[in-house]
Short mmCIF file of C-alpha atoms and ligand atoms in Angstrom, two decimals:
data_model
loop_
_atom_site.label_atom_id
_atom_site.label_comp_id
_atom_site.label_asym_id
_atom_site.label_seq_id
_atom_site.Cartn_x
_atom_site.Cartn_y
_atom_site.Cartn_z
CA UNK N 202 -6.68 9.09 -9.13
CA UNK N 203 -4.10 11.19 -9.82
CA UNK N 204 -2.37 10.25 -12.57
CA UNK N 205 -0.07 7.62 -10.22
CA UNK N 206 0.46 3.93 -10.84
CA UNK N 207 -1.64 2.11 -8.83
CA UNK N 208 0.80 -0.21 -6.78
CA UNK N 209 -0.62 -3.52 -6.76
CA UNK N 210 -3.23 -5.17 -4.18
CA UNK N 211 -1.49 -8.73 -4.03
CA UNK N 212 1.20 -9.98 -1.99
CA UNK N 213 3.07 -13.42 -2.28
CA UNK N 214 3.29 -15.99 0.73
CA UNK N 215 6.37 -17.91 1.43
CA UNK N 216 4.55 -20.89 0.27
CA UNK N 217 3.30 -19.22 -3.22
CA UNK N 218 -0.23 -18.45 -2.27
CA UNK N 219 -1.65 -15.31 -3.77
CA UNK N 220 -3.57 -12.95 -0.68
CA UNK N 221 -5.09 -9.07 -0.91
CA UNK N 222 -2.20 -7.05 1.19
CA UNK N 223 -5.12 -4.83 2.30
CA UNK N 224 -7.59 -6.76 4.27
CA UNK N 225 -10.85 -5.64 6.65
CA UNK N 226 -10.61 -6.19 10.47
CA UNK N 227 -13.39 -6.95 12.82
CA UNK N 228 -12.00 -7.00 15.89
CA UNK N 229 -14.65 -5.12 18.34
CA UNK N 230 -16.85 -5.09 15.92
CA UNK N 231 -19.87 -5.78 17.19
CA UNK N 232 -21.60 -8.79 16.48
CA UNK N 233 -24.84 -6.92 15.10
CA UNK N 234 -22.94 -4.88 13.08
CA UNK N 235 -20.65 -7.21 11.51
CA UNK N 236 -22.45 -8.46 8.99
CA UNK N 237 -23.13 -5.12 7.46
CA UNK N 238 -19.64 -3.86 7.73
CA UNK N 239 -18.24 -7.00 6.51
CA UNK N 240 -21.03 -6.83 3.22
CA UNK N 241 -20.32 -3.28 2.53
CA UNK N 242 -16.31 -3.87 2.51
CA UNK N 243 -16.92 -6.59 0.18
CA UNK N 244 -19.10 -4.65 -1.86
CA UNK N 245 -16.41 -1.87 -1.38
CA UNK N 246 -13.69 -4.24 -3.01
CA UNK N 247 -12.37 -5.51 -0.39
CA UNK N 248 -11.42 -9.07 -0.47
CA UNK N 249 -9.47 -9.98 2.66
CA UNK N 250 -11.24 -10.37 5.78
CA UNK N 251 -9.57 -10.81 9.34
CA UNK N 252 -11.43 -12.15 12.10
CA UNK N 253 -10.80 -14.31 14.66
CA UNK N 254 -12.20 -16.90 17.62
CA UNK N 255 -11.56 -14.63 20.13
CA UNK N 256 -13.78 -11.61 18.58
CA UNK N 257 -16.79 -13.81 18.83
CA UNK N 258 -18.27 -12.82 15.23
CA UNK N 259 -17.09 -15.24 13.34
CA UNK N 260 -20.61 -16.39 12.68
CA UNK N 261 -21.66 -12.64 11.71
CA UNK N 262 -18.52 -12.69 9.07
CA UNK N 263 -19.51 -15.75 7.15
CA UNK N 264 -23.25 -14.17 6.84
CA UNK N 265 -21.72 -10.73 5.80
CA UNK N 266 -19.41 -12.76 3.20
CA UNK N 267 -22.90 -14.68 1.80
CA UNK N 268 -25.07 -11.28 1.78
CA UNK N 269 -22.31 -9.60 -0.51
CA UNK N 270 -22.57 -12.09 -3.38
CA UNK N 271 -19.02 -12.01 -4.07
CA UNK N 272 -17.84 -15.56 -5.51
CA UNK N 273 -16.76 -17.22 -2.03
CA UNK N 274 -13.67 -18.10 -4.28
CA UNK N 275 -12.55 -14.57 -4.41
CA UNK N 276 -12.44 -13.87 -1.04
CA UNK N 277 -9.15 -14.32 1.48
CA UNK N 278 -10.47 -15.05 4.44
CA UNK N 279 -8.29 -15.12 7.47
CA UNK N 280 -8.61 -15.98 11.28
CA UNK N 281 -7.14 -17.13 14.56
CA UNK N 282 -6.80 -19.60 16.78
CA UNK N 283 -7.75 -18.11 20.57
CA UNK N 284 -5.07 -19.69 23.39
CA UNK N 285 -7.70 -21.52 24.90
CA UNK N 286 -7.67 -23.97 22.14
CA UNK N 287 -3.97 -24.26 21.92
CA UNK N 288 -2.66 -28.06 21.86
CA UNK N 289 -2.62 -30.77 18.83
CA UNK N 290 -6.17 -32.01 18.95
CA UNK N 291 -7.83 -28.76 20.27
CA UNK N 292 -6.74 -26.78 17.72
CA UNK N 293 -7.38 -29.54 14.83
CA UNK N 294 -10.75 -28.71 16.43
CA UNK N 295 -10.67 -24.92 16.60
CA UNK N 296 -10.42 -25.49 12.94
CA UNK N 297 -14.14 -26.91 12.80
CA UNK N 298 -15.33 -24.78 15.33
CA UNK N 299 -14.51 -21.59 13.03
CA UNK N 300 -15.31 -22.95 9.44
CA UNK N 301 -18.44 -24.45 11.41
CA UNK N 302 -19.23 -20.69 12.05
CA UNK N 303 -17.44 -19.01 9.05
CA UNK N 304 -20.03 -21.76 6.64
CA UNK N 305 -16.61 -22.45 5.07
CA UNK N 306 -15.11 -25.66 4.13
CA UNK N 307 -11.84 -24.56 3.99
CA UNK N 308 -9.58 -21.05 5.28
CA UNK N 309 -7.67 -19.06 3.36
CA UNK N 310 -5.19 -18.20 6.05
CA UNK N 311 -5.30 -19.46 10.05
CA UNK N 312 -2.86 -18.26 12.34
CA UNK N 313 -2.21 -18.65 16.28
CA UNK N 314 -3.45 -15.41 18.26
CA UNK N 315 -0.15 -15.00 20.01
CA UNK N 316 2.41 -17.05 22.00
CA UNK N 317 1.31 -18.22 25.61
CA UNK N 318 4.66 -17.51 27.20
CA UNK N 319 3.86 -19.84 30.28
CA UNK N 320 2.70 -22.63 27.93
CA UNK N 321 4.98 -22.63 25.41
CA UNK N 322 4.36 -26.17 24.57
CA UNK N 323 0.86 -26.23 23.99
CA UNK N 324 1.73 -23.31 21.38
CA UNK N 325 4.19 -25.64 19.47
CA UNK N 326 1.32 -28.51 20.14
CA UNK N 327 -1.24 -26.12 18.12
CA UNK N 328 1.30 -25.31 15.02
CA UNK N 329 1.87 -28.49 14.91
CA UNK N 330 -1.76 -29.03 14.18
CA UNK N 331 -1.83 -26.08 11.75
CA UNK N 332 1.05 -27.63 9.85
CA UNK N 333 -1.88 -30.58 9.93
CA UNK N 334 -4.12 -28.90 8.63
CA UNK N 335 -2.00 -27.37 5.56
CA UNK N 336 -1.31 -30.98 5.26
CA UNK N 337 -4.42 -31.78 4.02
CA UNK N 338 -5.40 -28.76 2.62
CA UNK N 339 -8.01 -27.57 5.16
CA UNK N 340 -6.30 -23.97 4.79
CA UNK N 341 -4.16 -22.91 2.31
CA UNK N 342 -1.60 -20.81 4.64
CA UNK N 343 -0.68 -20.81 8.29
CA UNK N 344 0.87 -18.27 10.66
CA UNK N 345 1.56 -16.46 13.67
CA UNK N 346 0.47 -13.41 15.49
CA UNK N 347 2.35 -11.32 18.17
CA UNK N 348 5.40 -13.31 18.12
CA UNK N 349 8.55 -11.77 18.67
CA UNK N 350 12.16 -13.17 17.50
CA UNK N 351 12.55 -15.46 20.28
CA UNK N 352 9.27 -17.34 19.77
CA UNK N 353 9.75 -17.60 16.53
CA UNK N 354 13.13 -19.02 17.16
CA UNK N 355 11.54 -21.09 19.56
CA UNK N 356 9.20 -22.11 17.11
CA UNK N 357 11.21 -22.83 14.03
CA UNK N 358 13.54 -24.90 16.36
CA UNK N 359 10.84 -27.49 16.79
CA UNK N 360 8.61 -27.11 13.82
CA UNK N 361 8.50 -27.77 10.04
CA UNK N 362 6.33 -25.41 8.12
CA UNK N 363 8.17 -21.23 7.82
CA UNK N 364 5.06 -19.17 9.44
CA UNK N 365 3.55 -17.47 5.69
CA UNK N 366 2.50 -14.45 8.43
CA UNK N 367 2.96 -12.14 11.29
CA UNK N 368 0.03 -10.37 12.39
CA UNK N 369 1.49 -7.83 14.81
CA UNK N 370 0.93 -3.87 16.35
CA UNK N 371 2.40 -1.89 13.64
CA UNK N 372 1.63 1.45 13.09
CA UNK N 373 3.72 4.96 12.95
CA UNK N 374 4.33 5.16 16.95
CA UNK N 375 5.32 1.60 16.99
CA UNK N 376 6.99 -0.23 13.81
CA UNK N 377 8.86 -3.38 15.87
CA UNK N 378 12.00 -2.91 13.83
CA UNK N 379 13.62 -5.96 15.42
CA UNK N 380 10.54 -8.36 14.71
CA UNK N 381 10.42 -7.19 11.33
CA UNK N 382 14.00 -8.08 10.65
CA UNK N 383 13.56 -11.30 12.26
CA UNK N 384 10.48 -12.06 10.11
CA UNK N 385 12.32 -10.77 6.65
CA UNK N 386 15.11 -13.13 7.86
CA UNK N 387 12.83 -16.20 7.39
CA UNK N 388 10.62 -15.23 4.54
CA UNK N 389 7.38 -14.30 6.79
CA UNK N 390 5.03 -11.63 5.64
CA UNK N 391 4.33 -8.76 8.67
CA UNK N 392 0.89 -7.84 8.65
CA UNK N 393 -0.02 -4.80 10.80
CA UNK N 394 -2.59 -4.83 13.49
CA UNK N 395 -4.10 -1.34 14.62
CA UNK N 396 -2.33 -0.27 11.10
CA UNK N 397 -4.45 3.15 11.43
CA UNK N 398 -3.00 3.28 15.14
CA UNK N 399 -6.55 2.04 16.64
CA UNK N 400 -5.30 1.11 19.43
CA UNK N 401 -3.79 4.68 20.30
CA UNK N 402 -7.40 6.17 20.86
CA UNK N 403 -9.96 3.41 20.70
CA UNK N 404 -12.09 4.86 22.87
CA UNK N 405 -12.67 3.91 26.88
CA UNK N 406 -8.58 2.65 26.41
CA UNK N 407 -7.31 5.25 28.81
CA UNK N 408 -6.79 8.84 28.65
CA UNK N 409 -3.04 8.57 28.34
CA UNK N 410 -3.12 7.39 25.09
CA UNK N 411 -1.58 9.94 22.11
CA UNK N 412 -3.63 9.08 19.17
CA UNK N 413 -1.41 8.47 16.05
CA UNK N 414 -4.19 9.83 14.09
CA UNK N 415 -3.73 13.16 15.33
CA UNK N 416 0.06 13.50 14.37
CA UNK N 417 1.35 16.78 12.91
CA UNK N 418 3.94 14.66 10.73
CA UNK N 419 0.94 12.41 9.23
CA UNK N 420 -1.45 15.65 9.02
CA UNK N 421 0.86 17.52 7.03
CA UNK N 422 1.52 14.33 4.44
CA UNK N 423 -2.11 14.17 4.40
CA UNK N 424 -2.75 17.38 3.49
CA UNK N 425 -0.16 17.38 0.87
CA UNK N 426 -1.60 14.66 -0.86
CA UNK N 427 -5.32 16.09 -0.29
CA UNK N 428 -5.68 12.99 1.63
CA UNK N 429 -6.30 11.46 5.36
CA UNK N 430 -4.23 10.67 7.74
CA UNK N 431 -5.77 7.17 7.78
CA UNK N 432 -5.40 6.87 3.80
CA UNK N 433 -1.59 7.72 4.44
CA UNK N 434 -0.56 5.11 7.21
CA UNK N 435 -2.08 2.60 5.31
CA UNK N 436 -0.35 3.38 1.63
CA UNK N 437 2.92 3.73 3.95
CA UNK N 438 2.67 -0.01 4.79
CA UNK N 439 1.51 -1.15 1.21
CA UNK N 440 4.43 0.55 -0.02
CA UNK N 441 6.71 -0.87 2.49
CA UNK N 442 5.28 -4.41 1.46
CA UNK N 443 3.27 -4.56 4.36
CA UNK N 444 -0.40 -6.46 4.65
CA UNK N 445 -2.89 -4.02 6.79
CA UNK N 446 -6.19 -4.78 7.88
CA UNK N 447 -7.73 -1.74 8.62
CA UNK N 448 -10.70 -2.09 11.15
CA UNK N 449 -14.00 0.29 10.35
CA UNK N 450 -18.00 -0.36 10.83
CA UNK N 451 -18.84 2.88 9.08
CA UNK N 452 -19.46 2.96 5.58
CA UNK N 453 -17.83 6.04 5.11
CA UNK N 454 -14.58 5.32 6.90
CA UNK N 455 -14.68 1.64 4.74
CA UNK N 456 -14.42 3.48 1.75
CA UNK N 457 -12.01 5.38 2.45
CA UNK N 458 -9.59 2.98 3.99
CA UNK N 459 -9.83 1.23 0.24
CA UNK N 460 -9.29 4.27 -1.50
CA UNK N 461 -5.84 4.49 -1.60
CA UNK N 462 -4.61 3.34 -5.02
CA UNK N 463 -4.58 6.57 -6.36
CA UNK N 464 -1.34 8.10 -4.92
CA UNK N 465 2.40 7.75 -3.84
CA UNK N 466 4.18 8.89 -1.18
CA UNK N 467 7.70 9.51 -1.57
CA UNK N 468 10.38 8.36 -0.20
CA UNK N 469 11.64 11.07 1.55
CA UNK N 470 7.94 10.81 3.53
CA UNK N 471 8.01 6.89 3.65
CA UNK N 472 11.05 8.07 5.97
CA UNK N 473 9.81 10.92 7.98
CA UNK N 474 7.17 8.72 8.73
CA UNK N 475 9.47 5.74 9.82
CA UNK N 476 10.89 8.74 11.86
CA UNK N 477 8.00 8.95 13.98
CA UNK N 478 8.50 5.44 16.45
CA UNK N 479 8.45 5.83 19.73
CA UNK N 480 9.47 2.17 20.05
CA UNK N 481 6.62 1.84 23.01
CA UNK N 482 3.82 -0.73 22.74
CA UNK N 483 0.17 -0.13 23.27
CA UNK N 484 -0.99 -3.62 23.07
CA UNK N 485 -0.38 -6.71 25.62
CA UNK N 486 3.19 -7.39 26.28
CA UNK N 487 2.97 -11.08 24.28
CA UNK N 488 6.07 -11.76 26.81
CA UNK N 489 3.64 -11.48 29.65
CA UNK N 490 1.64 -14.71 31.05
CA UNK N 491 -2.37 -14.56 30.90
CA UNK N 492 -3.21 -17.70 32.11
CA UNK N 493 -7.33 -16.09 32.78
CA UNK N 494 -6.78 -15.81 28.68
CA UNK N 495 -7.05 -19.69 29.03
CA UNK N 496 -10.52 -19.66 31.37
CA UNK N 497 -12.20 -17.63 27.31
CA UNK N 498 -13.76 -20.76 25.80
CA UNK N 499 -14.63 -20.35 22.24
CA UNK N 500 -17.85 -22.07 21.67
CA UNK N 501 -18.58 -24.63 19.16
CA UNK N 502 -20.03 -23.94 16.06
P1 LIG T 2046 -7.31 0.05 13.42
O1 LIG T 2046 -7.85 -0.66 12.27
O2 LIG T 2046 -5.96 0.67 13.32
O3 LIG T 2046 -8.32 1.23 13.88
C1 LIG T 2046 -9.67 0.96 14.09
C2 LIG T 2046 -10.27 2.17 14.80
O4 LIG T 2046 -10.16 3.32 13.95
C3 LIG T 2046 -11.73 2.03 15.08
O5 LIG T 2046 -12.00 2.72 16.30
C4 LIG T 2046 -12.40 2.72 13.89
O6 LIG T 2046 -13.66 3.22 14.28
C5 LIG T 2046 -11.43 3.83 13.60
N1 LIG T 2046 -11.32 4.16 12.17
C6 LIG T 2046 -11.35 3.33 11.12
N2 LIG T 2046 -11.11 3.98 9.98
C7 LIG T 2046 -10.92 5.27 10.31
C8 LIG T 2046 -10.63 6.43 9.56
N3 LIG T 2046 -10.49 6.37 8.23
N4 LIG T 2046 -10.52 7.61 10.23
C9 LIG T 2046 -10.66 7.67 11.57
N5 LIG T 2046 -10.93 6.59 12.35
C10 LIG T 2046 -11.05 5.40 11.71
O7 LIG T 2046 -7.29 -0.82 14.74
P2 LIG T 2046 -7.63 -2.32 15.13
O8 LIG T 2046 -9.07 -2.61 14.97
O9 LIG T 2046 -7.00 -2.55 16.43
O10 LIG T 2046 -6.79 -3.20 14.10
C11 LIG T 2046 -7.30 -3.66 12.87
C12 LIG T 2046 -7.54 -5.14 12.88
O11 LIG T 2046 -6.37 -5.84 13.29
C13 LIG T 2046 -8.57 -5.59 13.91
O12 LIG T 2046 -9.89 -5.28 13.55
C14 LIG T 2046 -8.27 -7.06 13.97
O13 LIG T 2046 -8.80 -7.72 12.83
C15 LIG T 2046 -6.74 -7.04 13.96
N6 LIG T 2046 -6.15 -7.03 15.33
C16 LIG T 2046 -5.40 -8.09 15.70
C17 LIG T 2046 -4.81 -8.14 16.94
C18 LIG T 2046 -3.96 -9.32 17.31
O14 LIG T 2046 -3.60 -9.46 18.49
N7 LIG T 2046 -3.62 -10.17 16.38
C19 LIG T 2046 -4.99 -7.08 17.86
C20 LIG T 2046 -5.76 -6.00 17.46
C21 LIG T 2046 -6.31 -5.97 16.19
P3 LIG T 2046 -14.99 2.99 13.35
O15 LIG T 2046 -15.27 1.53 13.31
O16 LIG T 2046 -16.03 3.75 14.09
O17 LIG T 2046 -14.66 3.57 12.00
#
C-alpha cells in the first residue's frame, strides 16, 4: 500500500444485489488447470468467478470453488448461457445443465453469451426464461453479454426485467463509448471482457494483433506508480465503476491482478488512458450471424 484509500471491491446491481467488481475469468482455461487457478484466486481473495457453458469447465470451476474452502456463500459466481441453448425451455434447462456442473443450487449472476443476430427471437425466448428464473430465485441477477444499443433496444422493447449486466470487450484500444452510454442510460453495469487487452496478443490469434499490454502510454503510468501495466488497466476500470474479470492460470499473474487496492491513478491519467481507443474491435462482430455457433452443444451435467 501506499498510503491510498483503498476504493472499494463492491458494486451495486440495478436490482440491489451486492457483487465483487473484480472477478476471475476462465475462459481458455484449460480444463486441467482450472481447478487450480480457480482455488488459488479464491485463496488469493478473489470472490467473483466468470465462467461460462461455452468454455467447457464449468465442472472444473465448481471443484476449484469446493477445494478452496471459502464459504460457498461468499462467493459470486457468474456464467453464461451458450446460443445453442437459446429459447424458453432450453435455456430454463441450460440453467440445470450448469448448476448440475457448477454443484450449485443456485447462480449468483447468469447472463446470455451474446445476441444471435439471425435468431433474434430465440434470444428474447431465452431472457424470457432468465427473467424465469429470477422469478423464482434460481439466480439472483440476470444479464447480457456483447449486446450493443440496438439489441438492447430490441430487448427492452419486448422484455420485463432491466439487464443488471453487460459483459463486453473493453479494454484501452477499445472502450465502446456508445454501448456504454446506452447501458448507463438504463441502469446496466458494463463489465469488461479481455479487461487486460487478452485478446490483443493471446497467443496463435494472428500476428497483426498490437498487444495493449505493450503500450508506451500504459508503460509509463505503470512505471510511475511502480506498478504493471496489467495492475493499471484494471484499477482504470474499477475507478471508472467498471466490473473486470481478469483471466490468469498462473499464480503469479493471479496475484497480481488482485493487488491493486493499494493505489490511485489520477485523473489526468484516467484520461490519457481513455485517450488511447482506437475504436476497432478484436472480438466477433456480435452483428455478424454464426449459425455453426448453434451446431456447439453444451452437454448435460
Ligand atoms: P484478459 O483477462 O484480458 O487476458 C488474459 C490473458 O492475459 C491470458 O493470456 C493471460 O495468460 C494473460 N495475463 C493475465 N494476467 C496477466 C498479467 N498480469 N500480465 C501479463 N499477462 C497476463 O482476457 P480474456 O481472458 O479474454 O478476458 C477475461 C475473461 O473475460 C475471460 O476469461 C472470460 O471469463 C471473459 N470473456 C468473455 C467473453 C464474452 O464474449 N462474454 C469473451 C472473452 C472473454 P496467463 O493465463 O498465462 O496468465
Amino acid at each position: 500500500m501506499d498510503g491510498v484509500e483503498p476504493i472499494t471491491n463492491e458494486l451495486t446491481l440495478n436490482n440491489g444485489v451486492r457483487m465483487p467488481a473484480l472477478g476471475f475469468g476462465v475462459f481458455q482455461s484449460p480444463p486441467e488447470e482450472t481447478a487450480a487457478a480457480v482455488e488459488t484466486a479464491l485463496r488469493t481473495g478473489y470472490r467473483h468467478i466468470d465462467t461460462a457453458a461455452a468454455y467447457h469447465n464449468e465442472r472444473e470451476v465448481g471443484e476449484g470453488i469446493r477445494r478452496a474452502g471459502v464459504p460457498p456463500e461468499e462467493i459470486f459466481v457468474e456464467t453464461k448461457v451458450w446460443v445453442s441453448d437459446y429459447g424458453y425451455d432450453e435455456t430454463l434447462h441450460a440453467f440445470d445443465k450448469a448448476t448440475g456442473k457448477l454443484g450449485v443450487e443456485r447462480l449468483d449472476l447468469l447472463i446470455l453469451h451474446q445476441p444471435a443476430p439471425d435468431r433474434f427471437e430465440r434470444t428474447i425466448a431465452a431472457y424470457r426464461a432468465l427473467e424465469t428464473l429470477l422469478g423464482d430465485g434460481r439466480v439472483r441477477a440476470i444479464g447480457v453479454s456483447n449486446f450493443m444499443p440496438h439489441h438492447l433496444a430490441e430487448l427492452l422493447a419486448a422484455t420485463e426485467v432491466v439487464p443488471a449486466v453487460n459483459q463486453i470487450e473493453l479494454h484501452p484500444y477499445f472502450t465502446q463509448p456508445e454501448v456504454r452510454a446506452a447501458d448507463a442510460e438504463h441502469g446496466i453495469l458494463d463489465q469488461a471482457w479481455s479487461p487486460i487487452g487478452g485478446i490483443t496478443f493471446y497467443p496463435g490469434w494472428g500476428e497483426d494483433r498490437r498487444s495493449v499490454m505493450e503500450d508506451p502510454t500504459l508503460q509509463e503510468i505503470a512505471r510511475a506508480h511502480g506498478r504493471t501495466a496489467a495492475q493499471v488497466m484494471l484499477r482504470w476500470h474499477l475507478q471508472q465503476g467498471r466490473s473486470a474479470i481478469p483471466k490468469s492460470t498462473n499464480p503469479g499473474r493471479i496475484a497480481e491482478n488482485f493487488d491493486i487496492f493499494g493505489f490511485e491513478l489520477s485523473a489526468e491519467e484516467l484520461a490519457r488512458i481513455d485517450g488511447l481507443d482506437r475504436g476497432v474491435r478484436n472480438g466477433p462482430d456480435p452483428d455478424v450471424a454464426r449459425p455453426e455457433r448453434f451446431a456447439m452443444p453444451i452437454p448435460e451435467a
